[in-house]
Amino acid sequence: MPKKPAYPPEYRRRLVELARSGRSVDSLAREFEPSAASIRAWVKQADLDEGRRQDGLTSADRDELGRLRRENRELKMEREILKKAAAWFARESDSSPKKGSDS
């Protein structure tokens, strides 16, 4: 099933404002397209980003975590490549004849 494109940030911001103004999330979900769970998640994320709550990651923290995870994955891959290259060079140097040992 194809993934639905994300709602534009301004659209999400407006629904968050409506929810904060007292409109019920369920009525907003009925009137507009997103599910009540999506709207609740947007309100929670906006609250985290604005410092209204502390029980989760802000968007900036989430972005940084994603960047660090990608970087960590790349570094692990590079380390594995270097380990294999070092092992290969060690085998090559062990199997090549020693120069100057026949005198």
Coordinates of C-alpha atoms in Angstrom, one line a residue:
M1 CA 0.0 0.0 0.0
P2 CA 1.6 3.3 -1.0
K3 CA 2.4 5.7 1.8
K4 CA 0.3 8.8 2.0
P5 CA 2.3 12.0 1.6
A6 CA 2.9 14.0 4.8
Y7 CA 0.6 16.9 5.6
P8 CA 2.2 20.3 5.1
P9 CA 3.7 21.8 8.3
E10 CA 1.3 24.8 8.2
Y11 CA -1.7 22.5 8.0
R12 CA -0.4 20.5 11.0
R13 CA 0.3 23.8 12.9
R14 CA -3.2 25.0 12.3
L15 CA -4.8 21.8 13.6
V16 CA -2.6 22.0 16.7
E17 CA -3.8 25.5 17.3
L18 CA -7.4 24.4 16.9
A19 CA -6.9 21.5 19.4
R20 CA -5.2 23.9 21.8
S21 CA -8.1 26.4 21.5
G22 CA -10.4 23.8 23.0
R23 CA -11.7 21.9 19.9
S24 CA -11.8 18.2 20.6
V25 CA -9.3 16.1 18.7
D26 CA -12.0 13.7 17.6
S27 CA -14.2 16.5 16.1
L28 CA -11.1 17.8 14.3
A29 CA -10.5 14.4 12.9
R30 CA -14.0 14.1 11.7
E31 CA -14.0 17.6 10.1
F32 CA -10.5 17.3 8.6
E33 CA -8.7 14.4 7.1
P34 CA -6.1 13.3 9.6
S35 CA -6.9 10.7 12.2
A36 CA -7.3 11.7 15.9
A37 CA -4.1 9.8 16.7
S38 CA -2.2 11.9 14.2
I39 CA -3.5 15.1 15.6
R40 CA -2.7 14.0 19.1
A41 CA 0.9 13.2 18.0
W42 CA 1.2 16.6 16.4
V43 CA 0.0 18.3 19.5
K44 CA 2.4 16.3 21.6
Q45 CA 5.4 17.0 19.3
A46 CA 4.5 20.7 19.2
D47 CA 4.4 20.7 23.1
L48 CA 7.8 19.0 23.2
D49 CA 9.3 21.5 20.7
E50 CA 7.9 24.5 22.6
G51 CA 9.1 23.2 26.0
R52 CA 5.5 22.7 27.3
R53 CA 6.4 19.1 28.2
Q54 CA 9.5 17.1 28.8
D55 CA 8.5 13.5 28.3
G56 CA 10.0 12.9 24.8
L57 CA 12.4 14.2 22.1
T58 CA 12.1 17.5 20.5
S59 CA 12.1 17.6 16.7
A60 CA 15.7 18.9 16.8
D61 CA 16.7 16.1 19.1
R62 CA 15.0 13.6 16.9
D63 CA 16.8 14.9 13.8
E64 CA 20.1 14.8 15.6
L65 CA 19.5 11.3 16.8
G66 CA 18.7 10.2 13.2
R67 CA 21.9 11.9 12.0
L68 CA 24.0 10.3 14.7
R69 CA 22.5 6.8 14.0
R70 CA 23.3 7.2 10.2
E71 CA 26.9 8.3 11.1
N72 CA 27.3 5.4 13.5
R73 CA 26.1 2.9 10.9
E74 CA 28.6 4.4 8.3
L75 CA 31.5 4.3 10.8
K76 CA 30.7 0.6 11.7
M77 CA 30.7 -0.2 8.0
E78 CA 34.0 1.6 7.4
R79 CA 35.6 -0.2 10.4
E80 CA 34.5 -3.6 9.0
I81 CA 36.1 -2.7 5.6
L82 CA 39.3 -1.6 7.3
K83 CA 39.4 -4.8 9.4
K84 CA 39.0 -6.9 6.3
A85 CA 41.7 -4.9 4.4
A86 CA 44.1 -5.2 7.3
A87 CA 43.6 -9.0 7.5
W88 CA 44.1 -9.2 3.7
F89 CA 47.3 -7.2 3.8
A90 CA 48.5 -9.3 6.8
R91 CA 47.9 -12.5 4.8
E92 CA 49.7 -11.1 1.7
S93 CA 52.7 -10.0 3.7
D94 CA 53.0 -13.5 5.4
S95 CA 52.8 -15.3 2.1
S96 CA 55.3 -13.2 0.2
P97 CA 59.0 -14.4 0.2
K98 CA 61.3 -12.6 2.6
K99 CA 64.0 -10.6 0.9
G100 CA 67.5 -10.8 2.1
S101 CA 67.1 -13.9 4.2
D102 CA 69.2 -16.2 2.0
S103 CA 72.6 -14.7 2.7

